[in-house]
mmCIF file of N, CA and C in Angstrom:
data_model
loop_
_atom_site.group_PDB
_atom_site.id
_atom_site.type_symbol
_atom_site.label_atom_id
_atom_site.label_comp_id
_atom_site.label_asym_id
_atom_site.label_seq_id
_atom_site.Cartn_x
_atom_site.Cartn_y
_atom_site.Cartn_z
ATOM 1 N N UNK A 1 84.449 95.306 108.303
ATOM 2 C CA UNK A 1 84.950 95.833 107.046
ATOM 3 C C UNK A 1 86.052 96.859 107.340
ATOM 4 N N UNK A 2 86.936 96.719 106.537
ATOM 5 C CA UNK A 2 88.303 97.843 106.471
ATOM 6 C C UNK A 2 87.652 99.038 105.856
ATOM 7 N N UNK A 3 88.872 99.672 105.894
ATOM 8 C CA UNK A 3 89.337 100.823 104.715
ATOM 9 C C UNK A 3 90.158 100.355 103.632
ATOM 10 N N UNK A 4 90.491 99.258 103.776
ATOM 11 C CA UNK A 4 91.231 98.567 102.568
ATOM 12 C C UNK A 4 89.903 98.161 101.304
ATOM 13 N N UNK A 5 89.084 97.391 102.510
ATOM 14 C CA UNK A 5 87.861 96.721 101.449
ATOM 15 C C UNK A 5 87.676 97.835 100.661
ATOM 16 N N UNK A 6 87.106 98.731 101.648
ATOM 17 C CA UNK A 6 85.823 99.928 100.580
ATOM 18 C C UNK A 6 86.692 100.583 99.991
ATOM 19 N N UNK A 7 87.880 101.032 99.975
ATOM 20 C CA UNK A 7 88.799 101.524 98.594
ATOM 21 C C UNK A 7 88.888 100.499 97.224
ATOM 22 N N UNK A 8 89.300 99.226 97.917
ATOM 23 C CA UNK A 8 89.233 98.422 96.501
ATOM 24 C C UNK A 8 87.903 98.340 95.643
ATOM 25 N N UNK A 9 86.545 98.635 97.000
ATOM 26 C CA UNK A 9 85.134 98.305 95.872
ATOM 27 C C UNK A 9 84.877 99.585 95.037
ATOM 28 N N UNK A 10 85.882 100.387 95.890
ATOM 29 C CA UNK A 10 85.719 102.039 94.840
ATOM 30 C C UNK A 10 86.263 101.489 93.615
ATOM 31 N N UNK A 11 87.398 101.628 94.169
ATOM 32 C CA UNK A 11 88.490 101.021 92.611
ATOM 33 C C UNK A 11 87.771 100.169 91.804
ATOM 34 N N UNK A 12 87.542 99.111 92.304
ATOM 35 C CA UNK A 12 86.593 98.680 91.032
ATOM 36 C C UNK A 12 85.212 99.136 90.701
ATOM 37 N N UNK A 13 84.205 99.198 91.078
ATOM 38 C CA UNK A 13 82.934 100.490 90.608
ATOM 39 C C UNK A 13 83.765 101.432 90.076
ATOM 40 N N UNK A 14 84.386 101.929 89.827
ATOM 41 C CA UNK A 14 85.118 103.130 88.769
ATOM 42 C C UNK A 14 85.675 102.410 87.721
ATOM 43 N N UNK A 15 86.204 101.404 87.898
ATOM 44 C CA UNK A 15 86.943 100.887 86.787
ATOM 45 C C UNK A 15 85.515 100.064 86.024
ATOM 46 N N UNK A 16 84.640 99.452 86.661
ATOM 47 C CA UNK A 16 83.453 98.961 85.476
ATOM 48 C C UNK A 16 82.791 99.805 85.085
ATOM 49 N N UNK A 17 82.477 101.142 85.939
ATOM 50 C CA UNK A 17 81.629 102.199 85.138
ATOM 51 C C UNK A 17 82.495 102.613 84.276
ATOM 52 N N UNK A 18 83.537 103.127 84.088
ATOM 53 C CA UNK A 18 84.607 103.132 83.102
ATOM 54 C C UNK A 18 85.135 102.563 82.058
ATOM 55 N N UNK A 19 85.000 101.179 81.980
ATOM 56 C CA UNK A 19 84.762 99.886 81.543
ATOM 57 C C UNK A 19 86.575 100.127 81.107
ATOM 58 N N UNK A 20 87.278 100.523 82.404
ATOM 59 C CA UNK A 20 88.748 100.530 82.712
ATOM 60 C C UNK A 20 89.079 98.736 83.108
ATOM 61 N N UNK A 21 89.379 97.663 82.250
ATOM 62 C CA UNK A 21 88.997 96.260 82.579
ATOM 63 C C UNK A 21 90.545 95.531 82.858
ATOM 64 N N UNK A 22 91.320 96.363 82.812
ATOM 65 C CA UNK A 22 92.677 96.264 82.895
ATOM 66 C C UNK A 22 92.913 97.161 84.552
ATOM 67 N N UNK A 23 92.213 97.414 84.954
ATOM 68 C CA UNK A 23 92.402 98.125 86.048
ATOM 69 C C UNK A 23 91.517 97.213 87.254
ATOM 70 N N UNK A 24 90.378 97.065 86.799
ATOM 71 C CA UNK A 24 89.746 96.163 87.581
ATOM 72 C C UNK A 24 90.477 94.657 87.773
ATOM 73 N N UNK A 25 90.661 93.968 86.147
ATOM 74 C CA UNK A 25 91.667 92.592 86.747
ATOM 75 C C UNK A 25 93.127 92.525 87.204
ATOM 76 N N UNK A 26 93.684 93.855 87.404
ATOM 77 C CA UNK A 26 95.064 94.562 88.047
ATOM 78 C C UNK A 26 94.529 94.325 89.718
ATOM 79 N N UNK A 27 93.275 94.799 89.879
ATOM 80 C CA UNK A 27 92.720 94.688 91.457
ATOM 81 C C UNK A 27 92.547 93.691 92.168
ATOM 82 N N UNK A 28 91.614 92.575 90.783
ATOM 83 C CA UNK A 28 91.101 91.389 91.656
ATOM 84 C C UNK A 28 92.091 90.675 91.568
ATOM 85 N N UNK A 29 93.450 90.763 90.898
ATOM 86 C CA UNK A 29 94.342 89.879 90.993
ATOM 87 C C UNK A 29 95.119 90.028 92.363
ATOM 88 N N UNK A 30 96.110 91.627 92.253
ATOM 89 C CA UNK A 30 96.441 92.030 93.665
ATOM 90 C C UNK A 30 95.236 91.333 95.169
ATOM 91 N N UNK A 31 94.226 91.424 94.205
ATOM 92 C CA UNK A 31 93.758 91.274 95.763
ATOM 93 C C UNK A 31 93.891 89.060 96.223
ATOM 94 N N UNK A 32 93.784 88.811 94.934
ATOM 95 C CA UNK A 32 93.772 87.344 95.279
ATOM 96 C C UNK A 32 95.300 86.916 95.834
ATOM 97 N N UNK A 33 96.782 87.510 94.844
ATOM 98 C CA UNK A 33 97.779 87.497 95.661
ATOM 99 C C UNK A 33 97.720 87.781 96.919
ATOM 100 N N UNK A 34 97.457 89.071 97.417
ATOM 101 C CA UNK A 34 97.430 89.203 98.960
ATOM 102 C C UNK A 34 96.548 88.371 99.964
ATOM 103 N N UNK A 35 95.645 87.545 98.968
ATOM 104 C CA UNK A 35 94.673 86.970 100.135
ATOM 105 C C UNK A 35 95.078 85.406 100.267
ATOM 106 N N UNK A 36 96.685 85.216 99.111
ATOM 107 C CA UNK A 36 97.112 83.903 99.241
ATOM 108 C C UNK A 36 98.277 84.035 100.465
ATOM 109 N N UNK A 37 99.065 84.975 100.692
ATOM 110 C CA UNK A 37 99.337 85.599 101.778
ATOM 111 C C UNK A 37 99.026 85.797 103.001
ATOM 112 N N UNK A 38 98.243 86.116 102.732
ATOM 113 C CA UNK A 38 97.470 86.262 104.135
ATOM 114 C C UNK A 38 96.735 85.164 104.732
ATOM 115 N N UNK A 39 96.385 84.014 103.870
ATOM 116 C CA UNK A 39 96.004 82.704 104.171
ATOM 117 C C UNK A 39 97.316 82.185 104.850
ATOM 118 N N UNK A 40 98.136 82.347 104.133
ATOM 119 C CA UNK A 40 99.279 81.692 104.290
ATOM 120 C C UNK A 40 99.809 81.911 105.878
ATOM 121 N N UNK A 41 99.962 83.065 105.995
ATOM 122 C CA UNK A 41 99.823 83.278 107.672
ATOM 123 C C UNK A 41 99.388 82.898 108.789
ATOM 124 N N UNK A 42 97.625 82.868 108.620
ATOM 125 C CA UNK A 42 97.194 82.135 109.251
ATOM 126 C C UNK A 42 97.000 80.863 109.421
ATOM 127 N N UNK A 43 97.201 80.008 108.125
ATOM 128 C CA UNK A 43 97.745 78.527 108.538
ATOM 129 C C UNK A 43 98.607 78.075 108.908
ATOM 130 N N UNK A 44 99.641 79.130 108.720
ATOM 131 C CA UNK A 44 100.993 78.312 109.661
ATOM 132 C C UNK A 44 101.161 79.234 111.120
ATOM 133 N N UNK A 45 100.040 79.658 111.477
ATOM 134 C CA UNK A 45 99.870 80.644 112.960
ATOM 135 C C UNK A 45 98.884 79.203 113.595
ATOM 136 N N UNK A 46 98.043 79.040 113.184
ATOM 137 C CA UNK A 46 96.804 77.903 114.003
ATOM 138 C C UNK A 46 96.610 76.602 113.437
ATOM 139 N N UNK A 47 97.370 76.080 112.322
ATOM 140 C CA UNK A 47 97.182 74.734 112.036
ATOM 141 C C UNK A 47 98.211 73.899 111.840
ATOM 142 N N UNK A 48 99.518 74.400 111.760
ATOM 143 C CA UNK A 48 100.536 73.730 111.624
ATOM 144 C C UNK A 48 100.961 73.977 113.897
ATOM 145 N N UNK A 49 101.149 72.408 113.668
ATOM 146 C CA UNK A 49 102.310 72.009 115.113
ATOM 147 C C UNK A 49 103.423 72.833 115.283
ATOM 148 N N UNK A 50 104.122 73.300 116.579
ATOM 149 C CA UNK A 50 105.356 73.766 116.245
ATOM 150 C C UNK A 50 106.606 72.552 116.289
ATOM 151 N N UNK A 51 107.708 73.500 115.642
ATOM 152 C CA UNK A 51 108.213 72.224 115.276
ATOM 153 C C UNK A 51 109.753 72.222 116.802
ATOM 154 N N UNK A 52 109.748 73.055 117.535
ATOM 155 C CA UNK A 52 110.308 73.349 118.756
ATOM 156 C C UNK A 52 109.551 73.579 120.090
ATOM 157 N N UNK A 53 110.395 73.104 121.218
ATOM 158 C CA UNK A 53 109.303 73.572 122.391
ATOM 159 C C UNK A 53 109.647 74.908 122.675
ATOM 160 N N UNK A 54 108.193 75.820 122.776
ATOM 161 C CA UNK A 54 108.573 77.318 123.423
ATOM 162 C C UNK A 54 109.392 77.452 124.684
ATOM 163 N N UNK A 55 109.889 78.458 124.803
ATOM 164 C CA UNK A 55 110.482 78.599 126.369
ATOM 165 C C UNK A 55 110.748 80.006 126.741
ATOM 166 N N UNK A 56 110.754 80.464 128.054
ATOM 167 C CA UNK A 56 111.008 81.832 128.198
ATOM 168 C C UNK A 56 112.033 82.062 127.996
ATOM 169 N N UNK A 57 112.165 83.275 127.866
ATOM 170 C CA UNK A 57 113.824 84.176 127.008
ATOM 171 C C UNK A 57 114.332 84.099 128.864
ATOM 172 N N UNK A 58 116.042 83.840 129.304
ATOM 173 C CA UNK A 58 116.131 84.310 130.322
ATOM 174 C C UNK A 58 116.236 85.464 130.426
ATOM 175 N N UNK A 59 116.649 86.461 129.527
ATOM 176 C CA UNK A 59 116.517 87.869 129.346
ATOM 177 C C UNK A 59 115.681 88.366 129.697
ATOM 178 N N UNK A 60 115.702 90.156 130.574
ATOM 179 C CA UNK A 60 115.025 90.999 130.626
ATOM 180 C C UNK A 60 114.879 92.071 129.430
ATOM 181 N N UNK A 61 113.565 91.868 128.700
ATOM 182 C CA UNK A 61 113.595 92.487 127.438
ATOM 183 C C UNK A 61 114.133 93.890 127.454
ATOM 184 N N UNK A 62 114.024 94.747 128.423
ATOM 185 C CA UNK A 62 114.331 96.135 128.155
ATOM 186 C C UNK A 62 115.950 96.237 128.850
ATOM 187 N N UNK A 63 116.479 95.457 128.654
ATOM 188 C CA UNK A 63 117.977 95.679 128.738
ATOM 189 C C UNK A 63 118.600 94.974 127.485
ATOM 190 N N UNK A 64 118.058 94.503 126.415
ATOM 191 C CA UNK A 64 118.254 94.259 125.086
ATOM 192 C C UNK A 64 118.239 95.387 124.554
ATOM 193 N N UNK A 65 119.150 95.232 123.148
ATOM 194 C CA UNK A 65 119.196 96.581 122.464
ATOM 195 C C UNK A 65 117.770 96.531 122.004
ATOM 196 N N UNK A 66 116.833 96.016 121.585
ATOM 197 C CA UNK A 66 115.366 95.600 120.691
ATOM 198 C C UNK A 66 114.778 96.537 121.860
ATOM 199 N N UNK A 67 115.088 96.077 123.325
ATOM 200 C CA UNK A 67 114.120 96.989 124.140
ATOM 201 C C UNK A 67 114.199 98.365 124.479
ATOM 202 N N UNK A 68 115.434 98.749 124.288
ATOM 203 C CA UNK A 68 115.979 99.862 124.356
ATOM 204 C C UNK A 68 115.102 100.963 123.196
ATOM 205 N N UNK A 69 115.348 100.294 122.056
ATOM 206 C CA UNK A 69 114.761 101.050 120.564
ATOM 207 C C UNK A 69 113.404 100.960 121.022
ATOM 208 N N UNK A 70 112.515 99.811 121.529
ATOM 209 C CA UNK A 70 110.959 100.335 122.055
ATOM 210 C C UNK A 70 111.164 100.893 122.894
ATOM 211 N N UNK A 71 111.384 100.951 123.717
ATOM 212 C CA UNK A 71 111.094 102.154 125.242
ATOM 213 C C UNK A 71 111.378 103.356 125.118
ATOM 214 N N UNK A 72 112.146 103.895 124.021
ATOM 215 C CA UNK A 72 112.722 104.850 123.534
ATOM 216 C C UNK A 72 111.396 105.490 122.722
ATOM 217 N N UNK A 73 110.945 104.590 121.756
ATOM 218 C CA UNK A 73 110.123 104.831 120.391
ATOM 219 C C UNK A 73 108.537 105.378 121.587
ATOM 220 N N UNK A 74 108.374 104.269 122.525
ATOM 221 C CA UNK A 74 107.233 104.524 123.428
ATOM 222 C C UNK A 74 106.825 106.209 124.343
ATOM 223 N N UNK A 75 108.099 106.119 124.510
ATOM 224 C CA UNK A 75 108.543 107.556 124.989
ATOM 225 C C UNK A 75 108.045 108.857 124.211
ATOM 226 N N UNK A 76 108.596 108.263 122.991
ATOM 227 C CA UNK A 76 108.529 110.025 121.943
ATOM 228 C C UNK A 76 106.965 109.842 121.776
ATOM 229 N N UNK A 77 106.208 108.573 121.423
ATOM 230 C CA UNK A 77 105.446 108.491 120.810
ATOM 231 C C UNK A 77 104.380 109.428 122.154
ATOM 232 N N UNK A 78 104.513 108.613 123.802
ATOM 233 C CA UNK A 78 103.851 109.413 124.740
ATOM 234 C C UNK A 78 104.054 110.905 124.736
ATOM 235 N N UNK A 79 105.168 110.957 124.617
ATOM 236 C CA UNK A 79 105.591 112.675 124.749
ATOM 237 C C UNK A 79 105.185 113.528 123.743
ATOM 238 N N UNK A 80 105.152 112.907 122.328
ATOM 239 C CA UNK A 80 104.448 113.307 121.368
ATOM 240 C C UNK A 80 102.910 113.603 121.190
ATOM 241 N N UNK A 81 102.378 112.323 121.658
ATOM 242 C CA UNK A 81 101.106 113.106 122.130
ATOM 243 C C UNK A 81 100.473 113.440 122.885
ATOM 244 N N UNK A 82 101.390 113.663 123.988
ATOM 245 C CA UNK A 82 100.316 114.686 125.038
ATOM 246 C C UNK A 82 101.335 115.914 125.069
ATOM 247 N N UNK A 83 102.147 116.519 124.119
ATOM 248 C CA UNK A 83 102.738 117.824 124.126
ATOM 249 C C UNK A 83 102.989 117.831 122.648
ATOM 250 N N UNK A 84 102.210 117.823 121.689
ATOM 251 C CA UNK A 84 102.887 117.847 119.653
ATOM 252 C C UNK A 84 103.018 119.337 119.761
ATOM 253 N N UNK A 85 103.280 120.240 120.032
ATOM 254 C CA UNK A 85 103.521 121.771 119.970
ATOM 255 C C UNK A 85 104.814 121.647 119.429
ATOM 256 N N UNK A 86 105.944 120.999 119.813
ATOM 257 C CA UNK A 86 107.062 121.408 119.431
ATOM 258 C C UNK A 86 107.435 120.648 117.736
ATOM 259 N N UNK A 87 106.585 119.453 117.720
ATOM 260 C CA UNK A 87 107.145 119.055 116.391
ATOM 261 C C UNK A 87 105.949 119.683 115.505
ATOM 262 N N UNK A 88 104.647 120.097 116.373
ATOM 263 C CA UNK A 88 103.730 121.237 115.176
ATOM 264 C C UNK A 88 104.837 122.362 114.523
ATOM 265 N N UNK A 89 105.442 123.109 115.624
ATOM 266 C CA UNK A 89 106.129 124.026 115.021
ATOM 267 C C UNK A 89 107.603 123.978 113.998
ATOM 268 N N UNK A 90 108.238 122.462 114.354
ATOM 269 C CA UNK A 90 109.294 122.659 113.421
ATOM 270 C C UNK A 90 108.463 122.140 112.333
ATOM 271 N N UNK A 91 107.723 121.639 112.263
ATOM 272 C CA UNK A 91 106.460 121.206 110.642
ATOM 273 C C UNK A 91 106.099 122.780 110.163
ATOM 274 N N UNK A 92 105.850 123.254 110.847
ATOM 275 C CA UNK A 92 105.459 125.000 110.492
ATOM 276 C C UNK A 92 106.846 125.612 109.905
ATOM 277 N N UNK A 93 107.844 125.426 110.918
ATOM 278 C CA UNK A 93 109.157 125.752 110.500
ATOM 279 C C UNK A 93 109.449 125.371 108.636
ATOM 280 N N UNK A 94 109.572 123.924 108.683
ATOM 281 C CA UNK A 94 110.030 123.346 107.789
ATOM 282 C C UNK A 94 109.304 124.036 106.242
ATOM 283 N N UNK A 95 108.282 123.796 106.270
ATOM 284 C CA UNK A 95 106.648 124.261 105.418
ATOM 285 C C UNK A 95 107.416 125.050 104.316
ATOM 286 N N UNK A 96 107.796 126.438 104.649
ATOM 287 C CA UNK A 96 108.102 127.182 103.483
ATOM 288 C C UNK A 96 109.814 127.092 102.687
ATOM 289 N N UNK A 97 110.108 125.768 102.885
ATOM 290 C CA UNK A 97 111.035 125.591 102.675
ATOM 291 C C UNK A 97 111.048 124.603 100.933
ATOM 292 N N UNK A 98 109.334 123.850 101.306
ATOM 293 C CA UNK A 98 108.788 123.223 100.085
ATOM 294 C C UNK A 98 108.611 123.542 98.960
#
């Protein structure tokens, strides 16, 4: 089970104790769109053939610009969390500016 599920069963238990019924079929609809979606994904991930043969890239990914922007993003994200002091403080900085 998500955190997606048990928010939507909130959302709706509030909306029938409420007898909010425009809020509840606002939910189960969103939720049937997204779950035609999300079907949709996985049948064309494991049941449809591909329609090309795979092959390796001759490229070395991190000399692509794509790899560049991850190795970069990987970086802040490491450096970020094993030292957040400096972006704690410009967040502290920023704060009374709200």
């Amino acid at each position: 089970m998500t955190l997606g599920f048990f928010g939507k069963f909130y959302v709706l238990a509030v909306g029938v104790d409420a007898k909010l019924w425009w809020l509840t079929g606002a939910v189960v609809v969103g939720s049937a769109i997204g779950l035609y979606y999300y079907l949709r994904v996985m049948v064309s991930l494991y049941l449809t053939a591909p329609q090309e043969r795979q092959r390796d890239t001759p490229n070395n990914w991190a000399l692509t610009a794509g790899g560049v922007v991850v190795l970069i993003s990987a970086i802040a994200v490491l450096l970020l969390g094993l030292y957040p002091q400096p972006l704690i403080s410009l967040v502290q900085m920023a704060q009374p500016l709200m």
